[in-house]
Coordinates of C-alpha atoms and ligand atoms in Angstrom, one line a residue:
X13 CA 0.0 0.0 0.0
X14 CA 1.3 3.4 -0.7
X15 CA 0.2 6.9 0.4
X16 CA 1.1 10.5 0.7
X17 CA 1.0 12.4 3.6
X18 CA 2.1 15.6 5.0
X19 CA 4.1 14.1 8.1
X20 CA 8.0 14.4 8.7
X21 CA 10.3 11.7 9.4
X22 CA 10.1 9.9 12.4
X23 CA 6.4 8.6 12.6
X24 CA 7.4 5.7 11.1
X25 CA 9.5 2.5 11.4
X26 CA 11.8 3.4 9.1
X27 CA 12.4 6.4 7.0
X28 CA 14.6 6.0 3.4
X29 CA 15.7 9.5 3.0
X30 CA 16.8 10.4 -1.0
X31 CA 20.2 12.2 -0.4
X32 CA 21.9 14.4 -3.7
X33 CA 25.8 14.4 -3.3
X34 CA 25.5 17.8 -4.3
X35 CA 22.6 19.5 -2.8
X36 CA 21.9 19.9 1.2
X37 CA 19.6 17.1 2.5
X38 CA 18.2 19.5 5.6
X39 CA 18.9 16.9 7.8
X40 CA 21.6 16.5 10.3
X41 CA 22.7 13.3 10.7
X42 CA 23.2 13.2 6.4
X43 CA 25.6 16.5 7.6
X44 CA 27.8 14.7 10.1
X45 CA 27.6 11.4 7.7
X46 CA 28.6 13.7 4.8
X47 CA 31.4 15.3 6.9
X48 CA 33.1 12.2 8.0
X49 CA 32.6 11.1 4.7
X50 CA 30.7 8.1 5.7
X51 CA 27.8 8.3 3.5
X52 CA 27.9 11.2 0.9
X53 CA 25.2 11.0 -1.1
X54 CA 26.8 9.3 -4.1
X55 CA 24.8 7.1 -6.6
X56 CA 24.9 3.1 -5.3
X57 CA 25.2 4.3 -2.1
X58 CA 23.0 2.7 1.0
X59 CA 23.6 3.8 4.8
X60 CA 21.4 2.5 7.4
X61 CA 21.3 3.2 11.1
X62 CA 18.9 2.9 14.2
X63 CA 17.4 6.1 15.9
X64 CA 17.3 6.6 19.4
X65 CA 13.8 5.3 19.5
X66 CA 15.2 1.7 17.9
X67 CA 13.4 2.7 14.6
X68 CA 15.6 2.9 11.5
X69 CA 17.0 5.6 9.1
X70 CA 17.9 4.3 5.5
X71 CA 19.7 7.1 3.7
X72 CA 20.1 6.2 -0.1
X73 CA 22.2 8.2 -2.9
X74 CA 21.3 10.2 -5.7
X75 CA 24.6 11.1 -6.8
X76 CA 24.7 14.4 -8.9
X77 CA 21.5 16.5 -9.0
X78 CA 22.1 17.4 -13.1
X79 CA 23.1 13.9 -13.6
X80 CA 20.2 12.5 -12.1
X81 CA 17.9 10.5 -15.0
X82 CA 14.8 8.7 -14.2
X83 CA 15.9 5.4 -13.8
X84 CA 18.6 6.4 -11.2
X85 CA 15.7 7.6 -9.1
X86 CA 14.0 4.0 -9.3
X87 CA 16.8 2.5 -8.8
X88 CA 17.3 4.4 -5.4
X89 CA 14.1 3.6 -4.7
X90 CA 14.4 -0.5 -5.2
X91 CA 17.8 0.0 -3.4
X92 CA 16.2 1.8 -0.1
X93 CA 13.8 -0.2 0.0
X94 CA 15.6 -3.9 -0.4
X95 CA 17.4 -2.5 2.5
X96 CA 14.2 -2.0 4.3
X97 CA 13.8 -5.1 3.4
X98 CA 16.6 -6.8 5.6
X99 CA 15.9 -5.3 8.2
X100 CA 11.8 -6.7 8.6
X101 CA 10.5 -2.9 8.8
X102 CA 6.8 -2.5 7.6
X103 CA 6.1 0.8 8.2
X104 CA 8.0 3.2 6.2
X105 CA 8.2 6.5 4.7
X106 CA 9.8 7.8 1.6
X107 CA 11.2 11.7 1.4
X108 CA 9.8 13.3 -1.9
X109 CA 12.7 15.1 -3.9
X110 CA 13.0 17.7 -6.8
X111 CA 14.7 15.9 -9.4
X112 CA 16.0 17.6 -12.5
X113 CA 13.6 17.9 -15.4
X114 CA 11.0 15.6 -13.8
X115 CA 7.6 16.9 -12.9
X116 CA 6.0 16.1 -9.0
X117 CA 4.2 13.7 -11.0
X118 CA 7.3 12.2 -12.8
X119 CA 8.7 12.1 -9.3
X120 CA 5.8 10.2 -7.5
X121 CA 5.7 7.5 -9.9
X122 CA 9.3 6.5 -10.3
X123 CA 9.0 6.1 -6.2
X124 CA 5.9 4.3 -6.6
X125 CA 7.3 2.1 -9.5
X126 CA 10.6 1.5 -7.2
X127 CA 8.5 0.3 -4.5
X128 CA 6.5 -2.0 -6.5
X129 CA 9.2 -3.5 -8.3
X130 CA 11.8 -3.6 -5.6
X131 CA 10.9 -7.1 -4.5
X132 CA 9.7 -8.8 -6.8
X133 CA 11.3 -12.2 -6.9
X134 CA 10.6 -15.1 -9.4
X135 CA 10.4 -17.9 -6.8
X136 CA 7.4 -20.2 -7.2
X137 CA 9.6 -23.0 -7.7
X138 CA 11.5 -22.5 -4.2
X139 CA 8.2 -22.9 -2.2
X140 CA 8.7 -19.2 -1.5
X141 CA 5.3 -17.4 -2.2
X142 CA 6.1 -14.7 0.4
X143 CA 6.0 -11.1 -0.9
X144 CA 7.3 -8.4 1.0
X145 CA 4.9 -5.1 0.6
X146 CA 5.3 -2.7 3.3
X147 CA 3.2 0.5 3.3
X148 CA 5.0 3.2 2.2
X149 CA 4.2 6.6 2.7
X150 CA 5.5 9.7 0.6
X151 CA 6.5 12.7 3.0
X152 CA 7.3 16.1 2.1
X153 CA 5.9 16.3 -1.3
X154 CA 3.6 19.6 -2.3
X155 CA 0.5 19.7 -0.7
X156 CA -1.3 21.4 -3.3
X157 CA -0.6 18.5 -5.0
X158 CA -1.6 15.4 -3.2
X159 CA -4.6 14.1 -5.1
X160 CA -2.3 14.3 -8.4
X161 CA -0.2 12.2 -6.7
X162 CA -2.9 9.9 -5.3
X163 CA -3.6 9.5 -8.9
X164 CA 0.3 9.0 -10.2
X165 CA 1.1 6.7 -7.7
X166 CA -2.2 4.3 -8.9
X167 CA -1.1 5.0 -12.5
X168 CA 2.6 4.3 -11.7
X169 CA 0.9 0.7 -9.6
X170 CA -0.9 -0.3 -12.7
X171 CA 2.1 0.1 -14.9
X172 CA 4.5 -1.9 -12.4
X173 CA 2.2 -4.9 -12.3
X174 CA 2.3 -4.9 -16.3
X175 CA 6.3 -4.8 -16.1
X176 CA 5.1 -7.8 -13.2
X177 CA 3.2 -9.7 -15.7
X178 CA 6.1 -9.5 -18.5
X179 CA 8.8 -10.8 -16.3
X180 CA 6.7 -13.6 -15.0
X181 CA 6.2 -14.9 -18.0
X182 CA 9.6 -15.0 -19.8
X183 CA 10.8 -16.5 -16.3
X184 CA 8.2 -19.6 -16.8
X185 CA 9.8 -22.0 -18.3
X186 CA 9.0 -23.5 -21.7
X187 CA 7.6 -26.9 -20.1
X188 CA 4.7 -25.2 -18.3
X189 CA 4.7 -22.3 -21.0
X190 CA 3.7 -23.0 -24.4
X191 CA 1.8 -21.8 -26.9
X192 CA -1.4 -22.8 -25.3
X193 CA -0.8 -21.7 -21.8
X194 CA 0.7 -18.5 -23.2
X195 CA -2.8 -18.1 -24.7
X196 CA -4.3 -19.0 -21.1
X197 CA -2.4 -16.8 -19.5
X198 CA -3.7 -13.7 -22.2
X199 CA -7.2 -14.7 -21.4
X200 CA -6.9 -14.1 -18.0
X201 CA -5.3 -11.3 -17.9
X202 CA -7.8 -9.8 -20.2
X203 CA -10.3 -11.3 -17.7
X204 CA -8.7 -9.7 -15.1
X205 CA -8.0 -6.2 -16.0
X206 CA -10.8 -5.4 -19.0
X207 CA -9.6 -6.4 -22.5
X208 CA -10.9 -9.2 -25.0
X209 CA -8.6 -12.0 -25.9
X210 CA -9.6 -14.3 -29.0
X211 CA -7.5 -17.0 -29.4
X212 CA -6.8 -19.0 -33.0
X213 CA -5.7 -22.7 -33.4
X214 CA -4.0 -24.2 -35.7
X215 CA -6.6 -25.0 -38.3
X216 CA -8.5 -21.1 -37.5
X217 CA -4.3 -19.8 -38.6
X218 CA -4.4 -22.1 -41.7
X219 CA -7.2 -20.5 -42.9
X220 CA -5.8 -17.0 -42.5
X221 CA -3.1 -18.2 -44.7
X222 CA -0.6 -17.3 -42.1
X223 CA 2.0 -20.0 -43.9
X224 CA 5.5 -18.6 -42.5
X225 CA 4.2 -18.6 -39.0
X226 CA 2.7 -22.2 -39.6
X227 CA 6.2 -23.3 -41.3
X228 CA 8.3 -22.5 -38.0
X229 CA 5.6 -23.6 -35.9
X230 CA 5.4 -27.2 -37.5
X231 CA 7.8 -29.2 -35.9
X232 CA 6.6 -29.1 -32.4
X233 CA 4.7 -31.0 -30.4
X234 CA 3.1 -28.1 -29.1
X235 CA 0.4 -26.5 -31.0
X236 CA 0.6 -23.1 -32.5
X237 CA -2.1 -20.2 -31.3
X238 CA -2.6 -16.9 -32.8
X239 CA -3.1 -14.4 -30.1
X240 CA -5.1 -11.4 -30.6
X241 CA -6.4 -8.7 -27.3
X242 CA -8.2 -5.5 -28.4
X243 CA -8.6 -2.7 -25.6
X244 CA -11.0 -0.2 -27.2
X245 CA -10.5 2.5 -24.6
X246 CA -12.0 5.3 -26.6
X247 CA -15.6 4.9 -28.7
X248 CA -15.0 8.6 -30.4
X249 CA -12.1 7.9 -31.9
X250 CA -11.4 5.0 -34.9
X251 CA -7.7 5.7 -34.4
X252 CA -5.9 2.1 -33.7
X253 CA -2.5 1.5 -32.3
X254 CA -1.1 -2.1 -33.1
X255 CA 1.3 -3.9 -31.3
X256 CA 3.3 -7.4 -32.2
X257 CA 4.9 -9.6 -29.7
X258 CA 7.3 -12.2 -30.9
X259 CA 6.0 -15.4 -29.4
X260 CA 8.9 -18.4 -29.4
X261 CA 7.9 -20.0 -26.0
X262 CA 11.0 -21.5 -26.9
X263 CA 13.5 -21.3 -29.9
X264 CA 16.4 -24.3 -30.7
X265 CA 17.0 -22.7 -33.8
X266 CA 15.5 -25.9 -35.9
X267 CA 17.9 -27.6 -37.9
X268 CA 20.2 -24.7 -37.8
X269 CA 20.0 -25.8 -34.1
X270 CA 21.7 -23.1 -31.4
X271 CA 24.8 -24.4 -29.3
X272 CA 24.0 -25.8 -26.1
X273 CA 25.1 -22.8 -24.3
X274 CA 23.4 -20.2 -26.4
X275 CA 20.0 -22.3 -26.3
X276 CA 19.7 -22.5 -22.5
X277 CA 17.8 -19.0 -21.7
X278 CA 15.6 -19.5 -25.2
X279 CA 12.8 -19.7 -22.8
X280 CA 13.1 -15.7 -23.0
X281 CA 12.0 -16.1 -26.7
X282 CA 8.8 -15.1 -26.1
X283 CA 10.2 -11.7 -24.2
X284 CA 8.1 -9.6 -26.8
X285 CA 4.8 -11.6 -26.7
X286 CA 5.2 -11.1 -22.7
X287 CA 5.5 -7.3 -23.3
X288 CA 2.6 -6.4 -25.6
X289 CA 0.2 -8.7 -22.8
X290 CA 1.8 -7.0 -19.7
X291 CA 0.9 -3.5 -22.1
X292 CA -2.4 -4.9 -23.0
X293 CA -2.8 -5.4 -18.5
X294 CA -1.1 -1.8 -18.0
X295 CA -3.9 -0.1 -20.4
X296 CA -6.5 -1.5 -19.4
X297 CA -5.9 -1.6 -15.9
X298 CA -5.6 2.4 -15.9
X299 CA -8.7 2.7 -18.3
X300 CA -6.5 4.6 -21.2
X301 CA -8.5 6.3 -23.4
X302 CA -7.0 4.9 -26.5
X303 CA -8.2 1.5 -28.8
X304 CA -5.2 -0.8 -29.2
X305 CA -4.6 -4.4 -30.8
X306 CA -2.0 -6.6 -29.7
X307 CA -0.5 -10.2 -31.4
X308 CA 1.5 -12.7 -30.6
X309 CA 1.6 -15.3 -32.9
X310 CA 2.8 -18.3 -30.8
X311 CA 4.7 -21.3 -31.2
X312 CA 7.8 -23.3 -30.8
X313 CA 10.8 -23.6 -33.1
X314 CA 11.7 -27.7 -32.2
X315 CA 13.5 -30.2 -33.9
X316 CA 11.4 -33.4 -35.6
X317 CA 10.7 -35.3 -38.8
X318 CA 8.7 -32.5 -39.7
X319 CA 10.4 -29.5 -39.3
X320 CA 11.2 -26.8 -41.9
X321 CA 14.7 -27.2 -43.3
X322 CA 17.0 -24.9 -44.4
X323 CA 16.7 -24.0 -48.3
X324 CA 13.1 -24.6 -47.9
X325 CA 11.1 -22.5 -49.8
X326 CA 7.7 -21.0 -47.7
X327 CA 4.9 -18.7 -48.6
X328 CA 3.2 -16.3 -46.5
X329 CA 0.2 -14.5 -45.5
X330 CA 1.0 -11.4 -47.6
X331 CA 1.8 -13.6 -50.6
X332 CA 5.6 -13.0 -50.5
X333 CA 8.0 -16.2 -50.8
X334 CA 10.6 -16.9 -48.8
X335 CA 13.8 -18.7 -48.4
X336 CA 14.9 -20.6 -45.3
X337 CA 18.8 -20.4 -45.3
X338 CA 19.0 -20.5 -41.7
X339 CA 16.1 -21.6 -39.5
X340 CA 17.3 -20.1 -36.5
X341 CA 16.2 -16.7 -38.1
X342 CA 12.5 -17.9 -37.1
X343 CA 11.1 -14.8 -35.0
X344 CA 11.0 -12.6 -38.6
X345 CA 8.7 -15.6 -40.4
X346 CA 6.5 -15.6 -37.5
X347 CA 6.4 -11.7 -37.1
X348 CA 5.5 -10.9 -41.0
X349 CA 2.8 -12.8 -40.9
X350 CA 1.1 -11.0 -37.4
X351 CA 2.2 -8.1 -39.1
X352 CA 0.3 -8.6 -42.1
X353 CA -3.0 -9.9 -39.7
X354 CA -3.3 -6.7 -37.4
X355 CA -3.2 -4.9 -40.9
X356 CA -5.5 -6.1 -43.0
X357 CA -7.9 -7.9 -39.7
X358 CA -7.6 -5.2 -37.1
X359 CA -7.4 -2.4 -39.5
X360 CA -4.3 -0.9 -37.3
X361 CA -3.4 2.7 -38.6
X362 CA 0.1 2.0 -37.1
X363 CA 2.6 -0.9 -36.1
X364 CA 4.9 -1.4 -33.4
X365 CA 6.6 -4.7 -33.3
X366 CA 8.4 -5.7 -30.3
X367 CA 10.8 -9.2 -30.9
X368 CA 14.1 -11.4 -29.1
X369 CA 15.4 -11.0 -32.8
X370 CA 19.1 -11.0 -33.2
X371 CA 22.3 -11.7 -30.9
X372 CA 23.6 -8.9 -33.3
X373 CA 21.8 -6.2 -31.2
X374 CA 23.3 -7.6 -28.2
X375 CA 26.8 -6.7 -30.0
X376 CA 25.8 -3.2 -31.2
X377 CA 24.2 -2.1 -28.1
X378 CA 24.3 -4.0 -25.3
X379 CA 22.2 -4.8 -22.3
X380 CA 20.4 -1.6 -21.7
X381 CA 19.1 -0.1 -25.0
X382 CA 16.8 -1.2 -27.5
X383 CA 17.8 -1.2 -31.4
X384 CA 14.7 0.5 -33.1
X385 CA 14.2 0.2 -37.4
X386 CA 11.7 2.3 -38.6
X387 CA 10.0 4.2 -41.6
X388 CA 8.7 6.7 -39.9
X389 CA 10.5 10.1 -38.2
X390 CA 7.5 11.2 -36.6
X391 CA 6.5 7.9 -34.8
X392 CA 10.4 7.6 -33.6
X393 CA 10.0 10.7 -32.2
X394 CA 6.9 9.8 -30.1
X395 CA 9.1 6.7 -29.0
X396 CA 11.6 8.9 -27.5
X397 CA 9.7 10.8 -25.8
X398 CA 7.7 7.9 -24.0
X399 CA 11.1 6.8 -23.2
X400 CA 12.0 9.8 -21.8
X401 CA 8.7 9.1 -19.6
X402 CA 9.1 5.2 -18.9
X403 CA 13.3 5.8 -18.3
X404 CA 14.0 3.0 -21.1
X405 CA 17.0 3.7 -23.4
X406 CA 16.4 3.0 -27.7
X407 CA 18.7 3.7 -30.3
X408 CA 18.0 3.9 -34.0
X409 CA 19.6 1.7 -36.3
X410 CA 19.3 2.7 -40.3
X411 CA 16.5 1.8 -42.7
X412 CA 18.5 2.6 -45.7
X413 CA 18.0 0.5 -48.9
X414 CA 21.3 -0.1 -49.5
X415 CA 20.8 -2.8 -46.9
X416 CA 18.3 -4.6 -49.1
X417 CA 20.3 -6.7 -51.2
X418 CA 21.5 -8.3 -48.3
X419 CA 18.3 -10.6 -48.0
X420 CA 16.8 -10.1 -51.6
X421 CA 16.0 -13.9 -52.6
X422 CA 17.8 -15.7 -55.0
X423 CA 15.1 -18.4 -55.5
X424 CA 12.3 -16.1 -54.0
X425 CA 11.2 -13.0 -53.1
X426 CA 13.0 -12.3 -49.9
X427 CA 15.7 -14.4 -48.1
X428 CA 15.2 -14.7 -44.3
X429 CA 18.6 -13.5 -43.3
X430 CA 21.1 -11.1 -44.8
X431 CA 23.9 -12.5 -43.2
X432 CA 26.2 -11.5 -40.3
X433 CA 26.8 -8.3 -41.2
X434 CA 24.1 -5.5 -40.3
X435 CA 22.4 -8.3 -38.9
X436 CA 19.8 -6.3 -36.4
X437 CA 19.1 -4.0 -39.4
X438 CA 18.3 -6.7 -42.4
X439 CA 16.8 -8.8 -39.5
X440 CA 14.7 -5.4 -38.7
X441 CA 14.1 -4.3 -42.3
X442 CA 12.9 -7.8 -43.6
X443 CA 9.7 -7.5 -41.2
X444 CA 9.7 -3.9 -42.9
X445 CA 8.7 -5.4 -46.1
X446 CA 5.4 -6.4 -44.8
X447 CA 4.3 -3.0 -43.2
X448 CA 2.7 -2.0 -46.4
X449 CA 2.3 2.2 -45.8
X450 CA 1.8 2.4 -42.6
X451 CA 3.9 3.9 -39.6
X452 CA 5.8 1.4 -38.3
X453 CA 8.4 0.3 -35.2
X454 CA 10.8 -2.3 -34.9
X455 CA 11.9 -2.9 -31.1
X456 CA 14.7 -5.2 -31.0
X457 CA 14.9 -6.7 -27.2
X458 CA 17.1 -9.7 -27.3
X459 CA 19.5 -7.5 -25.2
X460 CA 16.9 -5.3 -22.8
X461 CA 14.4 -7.9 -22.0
X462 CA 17.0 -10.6 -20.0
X463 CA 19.1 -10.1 -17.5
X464 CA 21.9 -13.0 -17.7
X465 CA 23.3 -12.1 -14.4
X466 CA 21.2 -9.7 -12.5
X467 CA 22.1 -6.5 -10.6
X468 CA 21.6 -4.8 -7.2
X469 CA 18.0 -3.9 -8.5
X470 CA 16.8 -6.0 -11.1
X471 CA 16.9 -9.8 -10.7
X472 CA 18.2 -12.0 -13.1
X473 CA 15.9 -13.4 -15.9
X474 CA 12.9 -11.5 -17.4
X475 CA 13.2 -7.2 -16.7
X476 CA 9.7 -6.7 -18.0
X477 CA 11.4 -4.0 -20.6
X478 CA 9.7 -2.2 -22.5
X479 CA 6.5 -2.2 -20.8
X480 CA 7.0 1.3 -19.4
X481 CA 7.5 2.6 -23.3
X482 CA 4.8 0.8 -24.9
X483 CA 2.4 2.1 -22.2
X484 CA 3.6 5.9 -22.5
X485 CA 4.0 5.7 -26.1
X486 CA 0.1 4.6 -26.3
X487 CA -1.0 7.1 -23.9
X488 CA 1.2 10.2 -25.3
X489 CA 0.4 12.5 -22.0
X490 CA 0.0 16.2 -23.1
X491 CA 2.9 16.7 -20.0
X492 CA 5.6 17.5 -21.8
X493 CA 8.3 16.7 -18.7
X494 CA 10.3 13.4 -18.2
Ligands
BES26 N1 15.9 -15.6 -30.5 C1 17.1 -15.4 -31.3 C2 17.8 -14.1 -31.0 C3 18.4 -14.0 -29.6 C4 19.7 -14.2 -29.4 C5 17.6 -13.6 -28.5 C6 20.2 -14.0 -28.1 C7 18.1 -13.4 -27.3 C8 19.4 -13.6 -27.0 C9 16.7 -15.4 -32.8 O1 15.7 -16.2 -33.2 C10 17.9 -15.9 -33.5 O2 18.3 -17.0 -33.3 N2 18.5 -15.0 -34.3 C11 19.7 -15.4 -35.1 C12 19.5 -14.8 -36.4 C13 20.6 -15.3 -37.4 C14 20.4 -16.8 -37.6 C15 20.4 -14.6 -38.7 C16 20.9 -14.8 -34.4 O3 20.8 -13.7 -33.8 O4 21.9 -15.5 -34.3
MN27 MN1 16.3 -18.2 -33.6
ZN28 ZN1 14.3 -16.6 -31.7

């Protein structure tokens, strides 16, 4: 539970105090700590003690006020409160802080989304199914603005639990999560929080024509299902934003099968399917006044007698053929095809596709930004300014057509890879061909949406990225702040 009150520190159990290395905390023990240069305020930093009525002060660093970004300030958070944590309190407070170029709103919700997210643990497995959720109360902030906050800090909630959702499932595992309880697990959250969910089967897909998806999907034991949840948050309006989710509950790259070592997190593979659905939860759940389609088109890319094989030559639902050099390049077959279905079934004026696609952006980028292809200026801009809002980090890659030889067929239309070289951009750029005119988005997470190893605030496995963006970039506040 979380609140905000006009109290001081001291009422409480424990009290995290935000401390700037650069700015004075107005508060005396942070001036002794700073001048024995205990605790100073730096970014990381964590300093706990006990007051002289045995309740505890948890002083937590900001480092620089101008250097300061959003996710620093969660990150405090999750660190102040992990601390809290440890040491079994239940009643605590949180100071509220000016924070360069964030808004009190901006403020109140990257608390509350610290909070929220600060202990989540993926533990079902251990036995464990104890959460800790202390009641945290926000001190200090503007009066004048306490019902905005009220209302941030349910927003900020709703938001969380969707960045919840999307970790949970890319932590399941690919025995109990498969196409059909992927599908399950879309229903009820659409049961749950207010959106419909219509799931397709294999024969229902094989009359859309959907024949790359089907191709990849084949050689499993486990049954393809097209996904599709509409939230139609706004009656007055026939605007529609469509999202895809790449949907490999899990991926051994087929005959062009992954090394062992490489294939052991391919439970993630689904990482984009997970995000659109924990959108889908975050929309509805805050009653968005916008109407949005989401698909995953989901399946699993196994070895059998009946798998596709490299050089095979597959159709697809937009009529374009394609050649099968490599069938670890899977997520692209199964993504044109959703692509081409919220298009011409869903009538979606714009498309945002969100996909584990290539190791390649792993090399380019790293961990902590998204690679982004798109055909659009104007719709990349939106996207940067929801990530400014959610936190996230993208980059642009190049949509230039000088890449397009690279997977021009030589036996069919397209060829699904270009090769090693560019490999984020042909990989984004081949689901490009399939947009038709519209707007479009390519979010490459094969490097955002898993952590390997984990951090001092987010656990290893699923990070729930980028819920936060696909939510902000839907709703498109008027607020022009971080
Ligand atoms: N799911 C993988 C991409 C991936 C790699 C996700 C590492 C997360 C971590 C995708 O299906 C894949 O195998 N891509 C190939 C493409 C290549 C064959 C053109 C890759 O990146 O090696
Ligand atoms: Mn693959
Ligand atoms: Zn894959």
């Amino acid at each position: 539970m979380m609140q905000v009150k006009d109290l001081t520190v001291g009422s409480f159990e424990g009290a995290i105090t935000l401390v700037y290395e650069d700015k004075p905390a107005n508060n005396e023990t942070v001036d002794i700590l700073k001048s024995k240069k205990v605790f100073e305020g730096k970014s990381g930093q964590v300093f706990y003690k006990t007051t002289n009525d045995l309740n505890y002060e948890i002083f937590v660093g900001l480092g620089k006020y101008e250097e300061l970004e959003r996710t620093d300030l969660v990150n405090a958070v999750i660190r102040g409160i992990k601390q809290a944590e440890k040491l079994k309190i239940n009643e605590l407070s949180i100071n509220f802080i000016k924070a360069n170029g964030l808004c009190t709103g901006g403020v109140t919700k990257s608390i509350a989304q610290g909070v929220k997210l600060a202990s989540y643990k993926f533990d079902k497995y251990k036995g464990n199914n104890e959460v800790y959720t202390p009641n945290v109360t926000i001190i200090g902030g503007p009066k004048e603005k306490f019902d905005k906050m009220r209302a941030k800090i349910e927003e900020a909630s709703n938001v969380a639990d969707g960045i919840i959702l999307a970790r949970d499932l890319v932590n399941e595992p690919a025995n109990i999560l498969y196409p059909e309880t992927l599908a399950e697990r879309a229903v009820e959250a659409g049961k749950e929080s207010g959106f419909e969910v219509e799931v397709f089967d294999e024969k229902q897909i094989e009359a859309l024509g959907m024949k790359a998806f089907l191709e990849v999907a084949k050689g499993s034991v486990h049954k393809p299902r097209l996904i599709v949840m509409r939230y139609m948050g706004n009656e007055n309006s026939d605007e529609r934003v469509g999202l895809v989710g790449k949907g490999l509950t899990f991926d051994t790259g087929g005959y062009s099968l992954k090394p062992s070592t490489s294939m052991d997190t391919m439970k993630s593979d689904m990482g984009g399917a997970a995000a659109v659905i924990g959108t889908m939860q975050a929309l509805a759940k805050n009653k968005v006044e916008k109407n949005v389609v989401a698909v995953v088109a989901a399946c699993e890319n196994a070895i059998s007698g009946g798998s596709y094989k490299p050089g095979d030559i597959i159709g697809s639902m937009a009529g374009k053929t394609i050649e099968v050099l490599n069938t670890d390049a899977e997520g692209r077959l199964t993504l044109v095809d959703a692509v081409t279905y919220i298009i011409e079934k869903e009538k979606v004026d714009k498309v945002v596709d969100v996909a584990t696609l290539t190791g390649a952006v792993l090399v380019a980028l790293g961990t902590e930004v998204t690679g982004v292809v798109s055909n659009n200026d104007e719709f990349y801009d939106e996207l940067i300014v929801a990530a400014r809002r959610s936190g996230e980090k993208f980059w642009r890659l190049p949509n230039d057509k000088c890449y397009k030889k690279l997977y021009k067929g030589d036996f069919a239309d397209l060829k699904n890879t270009g090769g090693r070289y560019g490999g984020s951009i042909t990989a984004g750029m081949f689901i490009g061909e399939f947009v038709q005119d519209k707007p479009w988005l390519h979010l490459d997470i094969a490097g955002t949406s898993w952590s390997d190893s984990g951090n001092d605030t987010t656990p290893k496995g699923g990070t729930g990225a980028p819920v936060a963006t696909l939510y902000e970039l839907v709703v498109k506040h008027e607020c022009k702040h971080k």
